[in-house]
Coordinates of C-alpha atoms and ligand atoms in Angstrom, one line a residue:
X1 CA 93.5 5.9 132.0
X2 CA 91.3 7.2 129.2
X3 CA 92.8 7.7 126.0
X4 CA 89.7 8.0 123.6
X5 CA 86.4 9.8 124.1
X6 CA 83.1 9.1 122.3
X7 CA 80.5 11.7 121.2
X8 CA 77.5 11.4 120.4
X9 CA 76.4 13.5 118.5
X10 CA 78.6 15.6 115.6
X11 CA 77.8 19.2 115.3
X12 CA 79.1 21.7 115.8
X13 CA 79.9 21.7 119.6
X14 CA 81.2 17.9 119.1
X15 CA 83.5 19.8 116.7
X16 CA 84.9 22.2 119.1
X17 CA 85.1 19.3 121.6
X18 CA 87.0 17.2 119.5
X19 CA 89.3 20.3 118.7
X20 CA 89.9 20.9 122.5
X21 CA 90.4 17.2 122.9
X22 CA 92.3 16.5 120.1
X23 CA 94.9 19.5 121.2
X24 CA 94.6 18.1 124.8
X25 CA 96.3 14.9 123.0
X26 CA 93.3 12.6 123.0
X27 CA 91.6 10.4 120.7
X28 CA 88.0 11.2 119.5
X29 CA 85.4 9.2 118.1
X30 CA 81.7 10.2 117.3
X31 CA 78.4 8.4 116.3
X32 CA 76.5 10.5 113.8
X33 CA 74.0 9.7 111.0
X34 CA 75.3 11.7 108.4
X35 CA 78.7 11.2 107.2
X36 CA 81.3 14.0 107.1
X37 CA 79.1 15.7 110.2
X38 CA 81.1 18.8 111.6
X39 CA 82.3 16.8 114.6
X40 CA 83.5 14.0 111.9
X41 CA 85.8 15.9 110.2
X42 CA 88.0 16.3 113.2
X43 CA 87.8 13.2 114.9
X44 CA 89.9 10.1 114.4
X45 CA 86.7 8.2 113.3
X46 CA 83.1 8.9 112.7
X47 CA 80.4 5.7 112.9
X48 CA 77.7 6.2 110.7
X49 CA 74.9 5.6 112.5
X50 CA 71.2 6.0 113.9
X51 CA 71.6 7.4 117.7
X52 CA 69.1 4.5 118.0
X53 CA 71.4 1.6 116.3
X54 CA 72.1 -0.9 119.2
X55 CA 75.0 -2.0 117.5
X56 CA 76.6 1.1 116.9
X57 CA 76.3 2.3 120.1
X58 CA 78.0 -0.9 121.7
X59 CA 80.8 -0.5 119.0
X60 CA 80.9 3.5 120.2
X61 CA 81.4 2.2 123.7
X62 CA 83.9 -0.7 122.8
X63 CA 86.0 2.2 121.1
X64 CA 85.9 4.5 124.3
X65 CA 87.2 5.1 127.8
X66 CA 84.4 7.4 128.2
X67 CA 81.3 8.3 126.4
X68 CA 79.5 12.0 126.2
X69 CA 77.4 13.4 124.3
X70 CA 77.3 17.0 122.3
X71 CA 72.8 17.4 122.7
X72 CA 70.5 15.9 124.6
X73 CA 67.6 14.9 122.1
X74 CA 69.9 11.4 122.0
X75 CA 67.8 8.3 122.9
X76 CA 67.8 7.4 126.8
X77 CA 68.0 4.2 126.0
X78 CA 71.0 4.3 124.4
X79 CA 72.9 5.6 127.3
X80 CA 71.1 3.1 129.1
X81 CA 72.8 0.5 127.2
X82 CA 76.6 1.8 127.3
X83 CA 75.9 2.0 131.2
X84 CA 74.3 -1.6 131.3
X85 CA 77.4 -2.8 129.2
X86 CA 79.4 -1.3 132.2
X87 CA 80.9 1.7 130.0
X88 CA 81.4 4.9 131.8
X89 CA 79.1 7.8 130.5
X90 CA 79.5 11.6 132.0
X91 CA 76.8 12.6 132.3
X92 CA 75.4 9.9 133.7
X93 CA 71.7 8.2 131.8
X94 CA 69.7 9.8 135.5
X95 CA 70.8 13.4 134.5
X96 CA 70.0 12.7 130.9
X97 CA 66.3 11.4 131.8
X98 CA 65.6 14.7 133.5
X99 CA 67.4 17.3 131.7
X100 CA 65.8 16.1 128.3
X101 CA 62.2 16.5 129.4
X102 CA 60.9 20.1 130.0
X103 CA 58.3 18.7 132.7
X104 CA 60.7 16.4 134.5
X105 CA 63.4 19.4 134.4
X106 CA 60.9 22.3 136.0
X107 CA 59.5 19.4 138.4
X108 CA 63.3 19.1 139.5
X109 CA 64.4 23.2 139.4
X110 CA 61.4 23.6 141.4
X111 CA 62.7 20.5 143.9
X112 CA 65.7 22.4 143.9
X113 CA 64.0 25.5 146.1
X114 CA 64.7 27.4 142.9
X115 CA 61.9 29.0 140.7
X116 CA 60.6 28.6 137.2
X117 CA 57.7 30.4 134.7
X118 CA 54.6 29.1 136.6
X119 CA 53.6 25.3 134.2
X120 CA 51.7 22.7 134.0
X121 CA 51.8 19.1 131.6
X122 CA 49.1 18.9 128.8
X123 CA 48.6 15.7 127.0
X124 CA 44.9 16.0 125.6
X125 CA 41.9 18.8 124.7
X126 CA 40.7 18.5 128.4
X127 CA 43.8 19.0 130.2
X128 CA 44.2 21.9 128.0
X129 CA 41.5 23.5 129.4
X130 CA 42.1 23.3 133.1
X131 CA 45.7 24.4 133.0
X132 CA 44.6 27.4 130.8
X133 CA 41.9 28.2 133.8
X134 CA 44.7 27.7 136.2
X135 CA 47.8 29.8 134.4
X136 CA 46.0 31.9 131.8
X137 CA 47.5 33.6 129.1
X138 CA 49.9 34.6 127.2
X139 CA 52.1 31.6 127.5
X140 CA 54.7 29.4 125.6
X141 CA 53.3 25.2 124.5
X142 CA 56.2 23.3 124.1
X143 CA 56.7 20.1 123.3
X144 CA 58.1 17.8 126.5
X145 CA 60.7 16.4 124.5
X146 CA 63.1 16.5 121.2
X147 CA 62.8 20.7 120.9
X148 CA 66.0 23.1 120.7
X149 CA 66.7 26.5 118.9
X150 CA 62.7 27.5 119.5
X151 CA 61.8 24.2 117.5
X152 CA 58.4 22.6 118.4
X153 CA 57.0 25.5 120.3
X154 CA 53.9 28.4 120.1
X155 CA 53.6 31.2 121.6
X156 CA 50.0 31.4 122.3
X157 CA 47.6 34.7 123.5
X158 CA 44.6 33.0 123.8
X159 CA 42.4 29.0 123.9
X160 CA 41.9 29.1 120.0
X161 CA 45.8 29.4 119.4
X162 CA 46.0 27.4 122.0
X163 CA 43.9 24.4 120.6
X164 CA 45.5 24.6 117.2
X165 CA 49.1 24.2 119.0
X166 CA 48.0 21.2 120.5
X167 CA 46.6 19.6 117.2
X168 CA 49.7 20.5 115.8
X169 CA 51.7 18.7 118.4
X170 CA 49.8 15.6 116.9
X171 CA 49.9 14.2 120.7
X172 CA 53.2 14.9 122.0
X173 CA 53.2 15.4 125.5
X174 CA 53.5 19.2 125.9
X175 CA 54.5 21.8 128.5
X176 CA 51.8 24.6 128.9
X177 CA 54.5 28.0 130.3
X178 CA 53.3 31.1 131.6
X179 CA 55.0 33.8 129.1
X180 CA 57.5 35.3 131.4
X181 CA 57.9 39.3 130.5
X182 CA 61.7 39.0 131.1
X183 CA 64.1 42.1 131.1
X184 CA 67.3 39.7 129.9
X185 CA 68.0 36.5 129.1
X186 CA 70.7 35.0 131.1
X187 CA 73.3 31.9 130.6
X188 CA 76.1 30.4 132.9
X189 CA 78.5 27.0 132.1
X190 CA 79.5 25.4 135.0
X191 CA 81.3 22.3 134.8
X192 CA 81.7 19.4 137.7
X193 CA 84.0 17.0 138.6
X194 CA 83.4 13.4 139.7
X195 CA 84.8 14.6 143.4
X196 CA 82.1 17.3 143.6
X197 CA 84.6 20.1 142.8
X198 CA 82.7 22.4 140.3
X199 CA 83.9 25.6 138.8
X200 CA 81.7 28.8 136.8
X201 CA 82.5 30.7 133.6
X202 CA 81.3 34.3 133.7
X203 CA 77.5 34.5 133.0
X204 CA 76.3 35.7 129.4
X205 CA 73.1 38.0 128.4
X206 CA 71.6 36.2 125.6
X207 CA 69.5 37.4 123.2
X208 CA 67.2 35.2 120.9
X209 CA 65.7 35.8 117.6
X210 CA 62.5 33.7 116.3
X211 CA 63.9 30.8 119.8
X212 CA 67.6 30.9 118.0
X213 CA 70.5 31.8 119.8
X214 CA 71.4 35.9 118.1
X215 CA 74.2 37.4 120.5
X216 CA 75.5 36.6 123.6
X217 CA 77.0 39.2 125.7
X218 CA 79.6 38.6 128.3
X219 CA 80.0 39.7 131.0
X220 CA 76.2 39.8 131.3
X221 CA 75.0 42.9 132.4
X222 CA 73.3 42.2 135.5
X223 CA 74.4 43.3 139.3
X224 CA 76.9 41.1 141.2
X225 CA 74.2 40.1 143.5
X226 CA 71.9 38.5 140.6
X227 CA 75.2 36.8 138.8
X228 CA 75.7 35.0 142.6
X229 CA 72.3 34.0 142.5
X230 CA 72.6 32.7 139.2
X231 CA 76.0 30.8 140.0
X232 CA 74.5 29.3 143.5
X233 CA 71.2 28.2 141.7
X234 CA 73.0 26.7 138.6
X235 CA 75.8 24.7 141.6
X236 CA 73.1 23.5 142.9
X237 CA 71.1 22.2 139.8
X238 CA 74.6 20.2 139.0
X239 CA 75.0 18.8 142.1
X240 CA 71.7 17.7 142.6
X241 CA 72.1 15.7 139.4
X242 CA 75.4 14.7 139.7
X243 CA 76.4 16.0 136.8
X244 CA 79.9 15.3 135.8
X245 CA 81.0 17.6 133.1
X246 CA 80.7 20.7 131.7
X247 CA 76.6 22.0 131.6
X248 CA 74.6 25.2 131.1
X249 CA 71.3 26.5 132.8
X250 CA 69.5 29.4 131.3
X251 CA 67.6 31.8 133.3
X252 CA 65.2 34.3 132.7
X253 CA 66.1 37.2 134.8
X254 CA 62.8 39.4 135.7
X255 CA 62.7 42.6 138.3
X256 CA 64.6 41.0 141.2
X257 CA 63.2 37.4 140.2
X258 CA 65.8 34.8 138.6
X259 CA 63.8 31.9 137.2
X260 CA 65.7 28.9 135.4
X261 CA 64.4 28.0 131.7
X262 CA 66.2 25.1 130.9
X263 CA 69.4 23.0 131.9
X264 CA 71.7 21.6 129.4
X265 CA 73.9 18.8 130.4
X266 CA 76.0 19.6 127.8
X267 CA 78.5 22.0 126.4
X268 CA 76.3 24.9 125.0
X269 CA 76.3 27.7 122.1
X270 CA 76.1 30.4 124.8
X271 CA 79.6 29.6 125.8
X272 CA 81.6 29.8 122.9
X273 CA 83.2 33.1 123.8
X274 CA 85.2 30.8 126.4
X275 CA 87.1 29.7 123.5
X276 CA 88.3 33.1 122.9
X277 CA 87.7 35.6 125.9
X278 CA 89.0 33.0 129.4
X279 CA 91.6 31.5 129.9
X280 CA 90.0 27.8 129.4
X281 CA 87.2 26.9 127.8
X282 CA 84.1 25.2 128.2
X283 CA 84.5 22.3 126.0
X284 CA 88.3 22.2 127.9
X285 CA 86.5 22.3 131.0
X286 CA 84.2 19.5 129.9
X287 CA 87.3 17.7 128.9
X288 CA 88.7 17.8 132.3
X289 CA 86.0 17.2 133.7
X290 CA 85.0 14.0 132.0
X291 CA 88.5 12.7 132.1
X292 CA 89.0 13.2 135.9
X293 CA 91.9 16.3 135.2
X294 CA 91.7 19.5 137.7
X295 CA 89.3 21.8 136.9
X296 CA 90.5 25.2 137.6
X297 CA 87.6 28.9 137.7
X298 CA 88.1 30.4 134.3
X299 CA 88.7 34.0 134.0
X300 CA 87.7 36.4 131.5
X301 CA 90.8 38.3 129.6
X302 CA 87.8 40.8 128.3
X303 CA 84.1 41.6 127.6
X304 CA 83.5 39.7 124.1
X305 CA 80.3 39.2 122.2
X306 CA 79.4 36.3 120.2
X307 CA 77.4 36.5 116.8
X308 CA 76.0 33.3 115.5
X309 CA 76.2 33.5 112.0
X310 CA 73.1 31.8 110.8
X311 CA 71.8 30.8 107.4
X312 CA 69.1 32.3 105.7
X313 CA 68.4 29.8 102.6
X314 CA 69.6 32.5 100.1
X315 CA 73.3 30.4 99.2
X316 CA 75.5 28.6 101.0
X317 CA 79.1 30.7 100.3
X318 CA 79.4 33.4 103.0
X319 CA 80.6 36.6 101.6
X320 CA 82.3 39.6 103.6
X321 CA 84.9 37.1 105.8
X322 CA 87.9 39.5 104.3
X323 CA 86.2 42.9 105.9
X324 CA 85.3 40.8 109.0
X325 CA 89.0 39.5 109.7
X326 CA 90.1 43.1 108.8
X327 CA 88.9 43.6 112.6
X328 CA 91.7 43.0 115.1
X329 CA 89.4 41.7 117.5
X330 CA 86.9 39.6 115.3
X331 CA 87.1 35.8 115.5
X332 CA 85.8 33.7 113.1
X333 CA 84.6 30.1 113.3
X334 CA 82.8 28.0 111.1
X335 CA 81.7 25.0 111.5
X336 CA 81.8 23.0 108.0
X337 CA 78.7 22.3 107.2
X338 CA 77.8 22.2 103.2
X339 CA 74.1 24.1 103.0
X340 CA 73.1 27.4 104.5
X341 CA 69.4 26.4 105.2
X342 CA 66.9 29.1 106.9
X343 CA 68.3 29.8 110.6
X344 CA 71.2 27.0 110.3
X345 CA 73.8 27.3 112.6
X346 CA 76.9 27.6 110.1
X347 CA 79.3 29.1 112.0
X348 CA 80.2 32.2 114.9
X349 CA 82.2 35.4 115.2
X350 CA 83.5 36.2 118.9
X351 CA 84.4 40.2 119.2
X352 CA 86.8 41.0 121.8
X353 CA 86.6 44.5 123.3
X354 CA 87.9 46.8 126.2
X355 CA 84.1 47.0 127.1
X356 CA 80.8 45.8 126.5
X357 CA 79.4 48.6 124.8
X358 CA 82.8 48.6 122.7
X359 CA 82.3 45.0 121.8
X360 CA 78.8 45.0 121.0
X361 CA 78.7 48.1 118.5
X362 CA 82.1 46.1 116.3
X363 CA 79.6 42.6 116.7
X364 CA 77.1 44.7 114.7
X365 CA 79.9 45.9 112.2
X366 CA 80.6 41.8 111.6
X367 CA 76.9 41.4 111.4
X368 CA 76.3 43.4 108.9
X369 CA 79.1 42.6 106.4
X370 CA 78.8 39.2 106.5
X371 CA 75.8 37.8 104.2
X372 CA 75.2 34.4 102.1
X373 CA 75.5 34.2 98.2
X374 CA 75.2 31.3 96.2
X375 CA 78.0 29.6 95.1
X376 CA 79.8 30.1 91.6
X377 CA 79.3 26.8 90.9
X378 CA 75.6 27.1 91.7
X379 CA 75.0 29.7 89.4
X380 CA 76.5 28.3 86.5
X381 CA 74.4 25.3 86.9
Ligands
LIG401 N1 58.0 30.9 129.3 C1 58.6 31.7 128.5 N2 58.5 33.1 128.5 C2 59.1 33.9 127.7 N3 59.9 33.5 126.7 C3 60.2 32.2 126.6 C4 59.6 31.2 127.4 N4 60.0 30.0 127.1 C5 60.9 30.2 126.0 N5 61.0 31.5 125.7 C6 61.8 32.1 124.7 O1 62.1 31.1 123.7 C7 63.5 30.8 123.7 C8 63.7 29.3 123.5 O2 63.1 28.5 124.4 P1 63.8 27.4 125.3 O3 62.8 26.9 126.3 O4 65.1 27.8 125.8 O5 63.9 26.2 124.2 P2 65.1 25.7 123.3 O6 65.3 24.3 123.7 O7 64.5 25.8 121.9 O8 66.3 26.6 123.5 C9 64.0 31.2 125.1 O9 65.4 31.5 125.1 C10 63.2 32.5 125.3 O10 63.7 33.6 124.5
LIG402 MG1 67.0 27.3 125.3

């Protein structure tokens, strides 16, 4: 019977995690560097460790009935271990290998049958050079490994911008993307059971500023036959990795074309509105899921849009919460973390409305009263 999960990993999606799982009447404990982490403050104990920290990661496992974890940039290795040590980790290390390296992950979509922005690997000067012959420009370098929120990527228009990106990379093994000219941005959550039953929350339209998650929009506004072809694609991608738990694939949707960007085997920011706008959400689902309970299809109560509310490195106290939660329909998380920093994730507002277009003008309402100041104590100093 499992009683206590482990996390790694404590952000913010640990945090809702642990919330769901705490209110599901289970223990939690995370592994996280820094003390007090968002996922810390909820869970029965944080270890304060490197993700790297042999030790740690054996006491993580000792402590749990089953590990997870809240991102993917987590050593393999150390999922390696827990499974050598004969602890039961969901995902499993195999998904984890794949799904945290961009070339392994397209090399796998495109296994699936399913398509991707046409790529190539580039490790050096010279590979550089045939795969911009062979793809051409504009495209996306990213790095392989260790990149989220747009981090560790360049846009790049022609072979001088492309050069520089890769003497910036300082020899990371990079991903060399076609620039797709999308017309949305699409999400969908699935999550899977160990018996292969797997279930889909509605897809959201996501929109990005500077690679950072802005808005999502759900549903997404895309025809029934493209959200099916999203669903079947994204099944598929789970099953093929036997993936048990809750995970994400992003797609870029094009014309009629639906071509997947990434997977996440993981709870994702895209699917926060579950917590407020289905009937179950995704970090419940992964719960389930991870903990062999029924997973049941979610369904939507309304159209909702999510805001992340981001810092911008002006203050860290966040100013205009009493207008915001003047709104019926406005819901306000935050995630408790101390500094603001430039495009931090600090927190998220989920507007509920009758429609889209109803939800989406009161999400710009809440974006524009909220804004950061610095704190009182801060300016006395
Ligand atoms: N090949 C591409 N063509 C067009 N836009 C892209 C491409 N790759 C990434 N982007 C844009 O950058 C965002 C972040 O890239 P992504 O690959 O999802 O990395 P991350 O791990 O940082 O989320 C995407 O959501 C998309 O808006
Ligand atoms: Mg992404």
């Amino acid at each position: 019977m499992i009683e206590t999960i482990g996390i790694l990993g404590g952000g913010q999606l640990g945090r809702m995690l642990t919330l769901e799982a705490k209110r599901m009447g289970y223990r939690v404990v995370t592994l996280e560097p820094f003390p007090n982490s968002p996922t810390g403050q909820i869970a029965d104990e944080q270890i304060v460790a490197a993700y790297d920290d042999p030790r740690a990661i054996g006491e993580l496992g000792a402590r749990s009935d089953v590990t997870t974890y809240e991102f993917e940039n987590i050593p393999l290795d150390s999922v390696l271990l827990l499974e050598r040590e004969g602890r039961l980790v969901r995902p499993d290390a195999a998904a984890l290998r794949i799904t945290q390296d961009r070339v392994l992950e397209k090399t796998f979509v495109r296994e699936c049958g399913i398509g991707t922005a046409p790529f190539a690997p580039v490790a050096d000067a010279r590979e550089l050079d045939v795969v911009i012959g062979e793809l051409g420009f504009p495209a996306v370098m990213k790095t392989a490994r260790g990149g989220y929120d747009g981090k560790g990527q360049w846009v790049v228009r022609d072979a001088h911008a492309a050069h520089a990106a890769l003497a910036e990379a300082r020899g990371a093994q990079l991903i060399f993307e076609r620039f797709v000219p999308f017309d949305l941005e699409v999400s969908i959550i699935c999550a899977r059971g160990a018996d292969g039953t797997s279930i889909a929350f509605p897809a959201s339209e996501n929109q990005h500023d500077h690679g950072v998650l802005a808005t999502s929009i759900v549903p997404a506004r895309i025809s029934p036959e493209i959200a099916a072809r999203v669903r079947a694609a994204a099944e598929t991608i789970g099953e093929r990795l036997g993936i048990v738990g809750a995970y994400c694939v992003e797609f870029f949707v094009a014309g009629d074309e639906v071509l997947v960007n990434e997977i996440a085997p993981r709870v994702h920011n895209s699917g926060h509105y579950s917590l407020d706008a289905t009937q179950i959400s995704q970090y419940e689902a992964h719960v389930r899921a991870i903990c062999d309970l029924p997973l049941v299809e979610p369904y939507l109560f309304s159209p909702a849009v999510m805001i992340n509310i981001l810092g911008d490195g002006t203050g860290d106290e966040l100013d205009g919460i009493v207008e915001l939660l003047s709104d019926p329909d406005a819901k306000l998380h935050l995630y408790g973390k101390a500094h603001a920093a430039l495009r931090r994730k600090m927190g998220h507002v989920t507007i509920l409305g009758k429609t889209v277009a109803a939800a989406l003008a009161k999400a710009e309402r809440a974006r524009a009263v909220l804004s950061w100041k610095a704190r009182p104590s801060a300016l006395a100093r």
